[in-house]
Coordinates of C-alpha atoms in Angstrom, one line a residue:
Chain A
M1 CA 118.3 114.7 87.5
G2 CA 120.0 114.4 84.2
T3 CA 118.5 117.1 81.9
S4 CA 117.3 119.5 84.6
F5 CA 120.7 120.3 86.0
T6 CA 121.4 124.0 85.3
V7 CA 124.2 126.4 85.6
L8 CA 122.4 127.9 88.6
D9 CA 122.4 124.4 90.2
L10 CA 126.1 124.2 89.6
L11 CA 126.6 127.5 91.5
D12 CA 124.3 126.3 94.3
L13 CA 126.0 122.9 94.7
E14 CA 126.6 122.4 98.4
L15 CA 130.0 120.9 98.7
E16 CA 132.3 120.4 101.6
K17 CA 135.5 122.4 101.9
H18 CA 137.9 120.2 99.9
N19 CA 135.3 119.8 97.2
D20 CA 134.1 123.4 97.0
L21 CA 134.2 124.8 93.4
E22 CA 134.5 128.5 94.7
L23 CA 132.5 129.7 91.8
T24 CA 131.0 133.2 91.3
C25 CA 129.1 134.5 88.3
V26 CA 130.4 137.7 86.8
T27 CA 128.0 138.2 83.9
G28 CA 125.4 136.5 81.7
R29 CA 123.0 136.0 84.6
K30 CA 120.1 135.6 82.1
G31 CA 121.6 132.3 81.0
L32 CA 121.8 130.8 84.5
L33 CA 119.0 128.4 83.7
R34 CA 120.9 126.9 80.8
A35 CA 121.0 123.1 81.2
I36 CA 124.2 121.2 81.7
K37 CA 123.4 118.0 80.0
V38 CA 126.7 116.2 80.1
P39 CA 129.4 115.8 82.8
D40 CA 132.2 116.4 80.2
L41 CA 134.4 119.5 80.1
N42 CA 136.1 121.2 77.2
R43 CA 139.1 123.5 76.9
P44 CA 138.2 125.8 74.0
G45 CA 141.7 126.7 72.9
L46 CA 141.2 125.2 69.4
A47 CA 137.9 126.9 69.0
L48 CA 139.3 130.3 69.9
A49 CA 141.9 129.8 67.2
G50 CA 139.1 129.2 64.7
F51 CA 138.8 125.4 64.6
F52 CA 135.3 124.4 65.5
H53 CA 135.3 120.9 64.0
T54 CA 133.9 118.4 66.5
F55 CA 133.5 121.2 69.1
G56 CA 131.7 120.2 72.3
N57 CA 128.8 122.6 72.2
D58 CA 127.0 121.2 75.2
R59 CA 130.1 121.1 77.5
I60 CA 131.2 123.5 80.2
Q61 CA 134.1 125.5 78.7
I62 CA 137.1 125.9 80.9
F63 CA 139.4 128.9 80.3
G64 CA 142.8 128.3 81.9
R65 CA 145.8 130.6 81.8
G66 CA 146.5 129.6 78.2
E67 CA 143.0 130.4 76.9
S68 CA 142.9 133.7 78.9
A69 CA 146.2 134.7 77.4
Y70 CA 144.9 133.9 74.0
L71 CA 141.8 136.1 74.6
E72 CA 144.1 138.9 75.5
K73 CA 146.0 138.5 72.2
L74 CA 142.6 138.5 70.3
E75 CA 141.6 141.6 72.2
A76 CA 144.8 143.4 71.2
E77 CA 144.1 142.4 67.6
R78 CA 140.4 143.5 68.0
N79 CA 139.5 140.1 66.6
F80 CA 136.3 138.8 68.3
E81 CA 135.1 136.6 65.5
T82 CA 135.8 133.2 67.1
V83 CA 134.5 134.5 70.5
R84 CA 131.2 135.4 68.8
E85 CA 131.0 132.0 67.1
L86 CA 131.7 130.4 70.5
F87 CA 128.8 132.2 72.1
E88 CA 126.5 131.4 69.2
R89 CA 127.1 127.7 69.9
K90 CA 124.8 128.0 73.1
I91 CA 127.5 126.6 75.3
P92 CA 126.2 126.1 78.9
C93 CA 128.7 128.4 80.5
C94 CA 132.4 129.4 80.6
V95 CA 134.6 129.1 83.7
F96 CA 137.7 131.1 84.2
T97 CA 140.3 129.6 86.6
H98 CA 143.1 131.2 88.6
G99 CA 140.7 134.1 89.3
I100 CA 141.5 135.7 85.9
L101 CA 138.8 138.0 84.7
P102 CA 138.4 138.4 81.0
S103 CA 138.3 141.9 79.4
G104 CA 135.3 144.1 79.3
E105 CA 134.5 143.5 75.7
Y106 CA 134.5 139.8 76.1
L107 CA 132.1 140.1 79.0
E108 CA 129.8 142.3 77.0
L109 CA 129.6 139.8 74.2
A110 CA 128.9 137.0 76.8
D111 CA 126.2 139.1 78.4
A112 CA 124.6 139.9 75.1
S113 CA 124.4 136.2 74.2
E114 CA 123.2 135.4 77.7
C115 CA 126.1 133.0 78.4
P116 CA 127.0 132.8 82.0
I117 CA 130.7 133.6 82.8
L118 CA 131.9 132.1 86.0
V119 CA 135.2 132.7 87.8
T120 CA 137.0 130.5 90.3
D121 CA 140.2 131.2 92.2
L122 CA 141.2 127.6 92.0
S123 CA 143.9 126.4 89.6
T124 CA 142.7 124.7 86.4
V125 CA 143.9 121.2 87.5
D126 CA 142.3 121.5 90.9
F127 CA 139.1 123.0 89.5
V128 CA 138.7 120.3 86.8
M129 CA 139.3 117.6 89.4
R130 CA 136.7 118.9 91.7
L131 CA 134.1 119.6 89.0
T132 CA 134.6 116.2 87.5
R133 CA 133.9 114.6 90.9
A134 CA 130.9 116.9 91.5
L135 CA 129.4 116.3 88.1
G136 CA 130.1 112.6 88.4
D137 CA 127.8 112.6 91.4
V138 CA 125.1 114.7 89.7
F139 CA 125.0 112.5 86.6
A140 CA 125.5 109.2 88.3
D141 CA 123.0 106.4 87.5
R142 CA 120.5 106.1 90.3
Q143 CA 117.8 103.7 91.5
T144 CA 115.7 103.4 94.6
I145 CA 115.5 100.0 96.2
H146 CA 113.3 98.6 98.9
G147 CA 115.6 97.4 101.6
T148 CA 117.6 98.4 104.6
L149 CA 121.3 99.5 104.4
V150 CA 123.5 99.0 107.4
E151 CA 127.2 99.3 107.9
V152 CA 128.4 96.2 109.7
F153 CA 132.1 96.0 110.8
G154 CA 132.8 98.5 108.0
V155 CA 131.0 96.5 105.3
G156 CA 127.9 98.0 103.6
V157 CA 125.2 95.3 103.9
L158 CA 122.0 95.8 102.0
I159 CA 119.2 93.7 103.7
R160 CA 116.5 92.9 101.2
G161 CA 113.4 90.8 101.4
D162 CA 109.6 90.9 101.4
S163 CA 107.7 93.3 103.6
G164 CA 107.3 91.8 107.1
V165 CA 110.2 89.3 106.8
G166 CA 112.1 91.3 109.5
K167 CA 114.5 93.6 107.7
S168 CA 114.0 96.5 110.1
E169 CA 114.1 94.3 113.1
A170 CA 117.4 92.7 112.0
A171 CA 118.8 96.2 111.4
L172 CA 117.6 97.4 114.8
E173 CA 119.4 94.7 116.5
L174 CA 122.5 95.4 114.4
V175 CA 122.4 99.0 115.5
E176 CA 121.9 97.9 119.1
R177 CA 125.0 95.8 118.7
G178 CA 127.0 98.9 117.7
H179 CA 126.7 98.9 113.9
R180 CA 125.4 101.8 111.8
L181 CA 122.1 102.5 110.1
V182 CA 122.4 104.2 106.7
A183 CA 118.8 103.9 105.4
D184 CA 115.7 102.0 106.2
D185 CA 112.9 100.9 103.8
A186 CA 114.0 102.9 100.8
V187 CA 117.6 103.1 99.8
L188 CA 118.7 105.6 97.1
I189 CA 121.5 103.9 95.2
R190 CA 124.0 105.7 92.9
R191 CA 126.7 104.3 90.7
V192 CA 129.8 106.5 90.9
A193 CA 133.3 106.3 89.5
G194 CA 132.3 103.4 87.2
N195 CA 131.6 100.5 89.5
L196 CA 131.1 101.9 93.0
I197 CA 127.5 101.5 94.3
I198 CA 126.7 104.0 97.0
G199 CA 123.5 103.8 99.0
A200 CA 122.0 106.6 101.1
G201 CA 118.6 107.6 102.5
T202 CA 116.1 109.0 99.9
N203 CA 115.6 112.1 102.0
E204 CA 118.4 113.7 104.0
E205 CA 116.1 116.1 105.9
L206 CA 113.9 113.3 107.2
G207 CA 116.9 111.7 108.8
H208 CA 117.3 108.1 110.2
H209 CA 113.9 106.8 111.1
M210 CA 112.7 103.2 111.2
E211 CA 109.3 101.6 111.4
I212 CA 109.1 98.7 113.8
R213 CA 105.9 96.8 114.0
G214 CA 104.3 97.3 117.3
L215 CA 106.4 100.4 118.1
G216 CA 105.7 102.6 115.1
I217 CA 108.2 105.1 113.9
I218 CA 111.4 105.5 115.9
N219 CA 114.2 108.1 115.6
V220 CA 117.5 106.1 115.5
T221 CA 119.7 109.1 116.0
H222 CA 117.9 110.2 119.1
L223 CA 117.6 106.7 120.5
F224 CA 121.1 105.4 119.8
G225 CA 123.2 108.6 119.1
V226 CA 125.0 109.9 116.1
G227 CA 127.5 107.0 116.3
A228 CA 124.6 104.7 115.2
I229 CA 124.1 106.4 111.9
R230 CA 125.8 107.1 108.6
Q231 CA 124.8 109.3 105.6
K232 CA 126.0 107.0 102.9
K233 CA 127.9 103.8 102.4
Q234 CA 129.2 101.6 99.5
I235 CA 127.1 98.5 99.2
Q236 CA 129.4 95.5 99.4
L237 CA 127.1 92.7 100.3
I238 CA 123.4 91.9 99.7
C239 CA 121.6 89.7 102.3
Q240 CA 118.2 88.5 101.0
L241 CA 116.0 87.4 103.9
E242 CA 113.5 84.8 102.9
T243 CA 110.9 82.8 104.8
W244 CA 112.3 79.3 105.2
D245 CA 111.1 77.1 102.4
P246 CA 111.5 73.4 103.4
D247 CA 111.5 72.3 99.7
K248 CA 114.3 74.7 98.7
A249 CA 117.9 73.7 98.8
Y250 CA 119.9 76.4 100.6
D251 CA 123.7 76.8 100.1
R252 CA 125.4 74.6 102.6
I253 CA 129.0 75.2 101.6
G254 CA 129.3 78.6 100.2
A255 CA 132.1 77.8 97.8
D256 CA 130.2 79.2 94.8
E257 CA 130.0 82.9 94.9
M258 CA 126.6 84.4 94.0
T259 CA 126.1 87.9 92.9
Q260 CA 123.2 90.2 92.2
D261 CA 123.3 93.1 89.8
I262 CA 122.6 96.6 91.0
L263 CA 122.9 99.3 88.3
D264 CA 124.9 96.7 86.3
V265 CA 127.4 96.2 89.0
A266 CA 127.7 92.6 90.4
V267 CA 127.4 92.7 94.2
P268 CA 128.1 89.5 96.4
Y269 CA 124.7 88.1 97.3
L270 CA 123.5 85.7 100.0
E271 CA 120.1 84.1 100.6
I272 CA 119.4 83.8 104.3
P273 CA 116.4 81.7 105.2
V274 CA 114.5 83.1 108.2
K275 CA 112.7 80.9 110.7
P276 CA 112.1 81.1 114.5
G277 CA 115.2 80.4 116.4
R278 CA 117.6 81.7 113.8
N279 CA 119.4 84.8 115.0
I280 CA 119.5 86.8 111.8
P281 CA 121.6 89.8 113.0
I282 CA 124.4 87.5 114.2
I283 CA 124.3 85.7 110.8
I284 CA 124.5 89.0 109.0
E285 CA 127.4 90.1 111.3
T286 CA 129.2 86.8 110.5
A287 CA 128.5 87.3 106.7
A288 CA 130.0 90.8 106.9
M289 CA 133.1 89.5 108.6
N290 CA 133.4 86.6 106.1
E291 CA 133.0 89.1 103.3
R292 CA 135.9 91.1 104.7
L293 CA 138.0 88.0 104.9
K294 CA 137.2 87.2 101.2
Q295 CA 138.3 90.8 100.2
M296 CA 141.5 90.1 102.1
G297 CA 142.0 87.0 100.0
Y298 CA 140.9 84.4 102.5
Y299 CA 137.9 82.4 101.4
S300 CA 136.8 80.2 104.3
A301 CA 134.6 77.8 102.3
K302 CA 137.1 77.3 99.5
E303 CA 140.1 76.9 101.8
F304 CA 138.1 74.3 103.8
S305 CA 137.0 72.5 100.6
N306 CA 140.6 72.5 99.3
S307 CA 142.0 71.1 102.5
V308 CA 139.3 68.3 102.5
M309 CA 140.3 67.5 98.9
K310 CA 144.0 67.3 99.8
W311 CA 143.2 65.2 102.8
L312 CA 141.0 62.8 100.8
D313 CA 143.5 62.7 98.0
S314 CA 146.2 60.8 99.9
E315 CA 143.7 58.1 100.9
S316 CA 142.1 58.0 97.4
A317 CA 145.5 57.7 95.8
R318 CA 146.5 54.8 98.0
N319 CA 143.3 53.0 97.2
A320 CA 143.7 53.7 93.5
Y321 CA 147.2 52.3 93.7
L322 CA 146.1 49.2 95.5
E323 CA 143.4 48.6 93.0
Q324 CA 145.7 48.9 90.1
R325 CA 148.2 46.6 91.7
D326 CA 145.6 44.0 92.4
G327 CA 144.2 44.3 88.9
N328 CA 147.7 43.6 87.4
V329 CA 148.3 40.5 89.5
Chain B
M1 CA 115.6 49.6 109.3
T2 CA 117.0 49.4 105.8
E3 CA 120.8 49.1 105.2
R4 CA 122.9 49.0 102.2
E5 CA 126.7 48.9 101.5
V6 CA 128.0 51.4 99.0
T7 CA 131.5 52.2 97.6
V8 CA 132.8 55.6 96.8
L9 CA 133.4 55.5 93.1
N10 CA 134.4 59.0 92.2
R11 CA 138.2 59.6 92.1
A12 CA 138.2 62.6 94.5
G13 CA 136.2 61.0 97.3
I14 CA 133.5 62.6 99.3
H15 CA 134.6 66.2 99.4
A16 CA 132.5 69.3 100.0
R17 CA 130.4 69.1 96.8
P18 CA 129.3 65.5 97.1
A19 CA 128.7 66.0 100.8
A20 CA 126.3 68.8 100.0
L21 CA 124.5 66.6 97.5
I22 CA 124.2 63.9 100.2
V23 CA 122.8 66.1 102.9
Q24 CA 120.4 67.7 100.4
T25 CA 119.1 64.3 99.3
A26 CA 119.0 62.9 102.9
G27 CA 117.3 66.1 104.1
S28 CA 114.4 65.5 101.7
F29 CA 113.4 62.3 103.6
K30 CA 111.7 62.0 106.9
A31 CA 113.7 58.9 107.9
H32 CA 116.7 59.1 110.3
I33 CA 119.7 58.2 108.1
E34 CA 123.2 57.2 109.3
F35 CA 126.4 56.5 107.4
R36 CA 128.8 54.0 109.0
K37 CA 132.5 53.7 108.1
E38 CA 134.2 51.1 110.1
S39 CA 133.5 52.1 113.8
E40 CA 132.3 55.6 113.0
T41 CA 128.7 56.5 112.7
I42 CA 127.4 59.9 111.6
N43 CA 124.1 61.5 110.8
A44 CA 123.7 61.8 107.0
K45 CA 121.9 65.1 107.3
S46 CA 125.0 66.8 108.9
I47 CA 127.4 68.2 106.2
M48 CA 130.3 68.5 108.6
G49 CA 129.8 65.0 109.8
I50 CA 129.9 63.6 106.3
I51 CA 133.0 65.6 105.3
T52 CA 135.0 64.7 108.4
L53 CA 134.2 61.0 107.7
G54 CA 137.0 61.3 105.2
A55 CA 135.6 58.9 102.7
G56 CA 138.1 58.7 99.8
Y57 CA 138.0 56.7 96.6
K58 CA 137.0 53.0 97.1
T59 CA 135.9 53.6 100.7
V60 CA 133.1 51.3 101.7
L61 CA 130.3 52.8 103.7
T62 CA 127.0 51.5 105.1
I63 CA 123.9 53.5 104.7
A64 CA 121.3 52.8 107.4
A65 CA 117.9 54.4 107.4
N66 CA 115.1 54.2 109.9
G67 CA 111.6 55.6 109.3
E68 CA 108.6 55.5 107.1
D69 CA 110.4 56.4 103.8
E70 CA 113.6 54.4 104.7
A71 CA 113.6 52.3 101.6
E72 CA 113.3 55.3 99.2
A73 CA 116.0 57.2 101.1
V74 CA 118.5 54.4 100.9
E75 CA 117.7 53.9 97.2
A76 CA 118.2 57.6 96.4
L77 CA 121.4 57.9 98.4
A78 CA 122.9 54.7 96.9
A79 CA 122.1 56.1 93.4
L80 CA 124.2 59.2 94.2
F81 CA 127.2 56.9 94.9
E82 CA 126.6 54.8 91.8
N83 CA 126.5 57.9 89.6
K84 CA 129.8 59.0 91.2
F85 CA 128.0 62.2 92.3
A86 CA 128.0 63.3 88.7
E87 CA 131.8 63.6 88.8
D88 CA 134.7 61.9 86.8

């Protein structure tokens, strides 16, 4: 999206109740196609007072109670110089919070310079919080990855691997076992709030379908019910399915943690060799539970390794002592 | 059947990491390979078997291999012990 997000898109954002921006446009409709290029916001108090140094021209300008009161003061003084300068800066739009409407003259100036003026009934703090969240989503880094995303015991597991290795079949069995499908084949991944990797289907309208060799395309929601699907889920584990390679050494202990970067975020990563007789869905289920244990601070492989070391240590110490004693005699 | 006696020379003994090295090496041969410690006998291609053997520092084990590449297998495994599993 990036550069093509306009003020009109902001007004059209479909957000759930607690995220709704409650915006209406009062004037400056001609400027509704102005692009919002950055997710940052600006309080224009200093600019209204005449200080435009380092002013954020390309930011949405938020007028809270303070700015509105200052506008009233300027209006009483018939001083619109800084307001004119503000509009000349081609700011994307102004938002007035607390439902405060600016005076007629200010609105006329805005309309003349085609700057959209939006009003919300929300308080400034609430509005800024919601807008930051909404714009964070809009401007999030994104990438589409070939794979299948399933929620297993609450863990978002991205199943990757070459075409035909059995990603969809593994996901199908997981769904059958009561887990949830997020997306099959193409997963749209966004990075939000710094280091959260959220995966979803590439097309919400098309819903949750899967292609299973021999069956064709199936509708997971209709077959398994709404409990079997999810719109989006944080990716917490990557399972790479690979055809078993007899010459390759696979991890036998799991004490070393492997990760794979998605949008510069390191995600725990497992390579799972596939061959007849290996029940991949059950391995993925176990991997998901093991991942939860790790997040809770219990690391099976390391704990096991440590207890082996401790156990061996007593015997090794005794042998070392005996050796030293015999050497001294 | 090829047999050889080896001694665990690394200070920490055969814990998880050396055990992984052993099964990885043993797994690359066709021969059936066993480790013997006193009366215990385990399959050298089973990681849990090797760890639960509890072979600490200075433990003496017997490697026994049976199959077409038994000599090479014993040689390769004995080399791991001599190199202290690249530890210490």
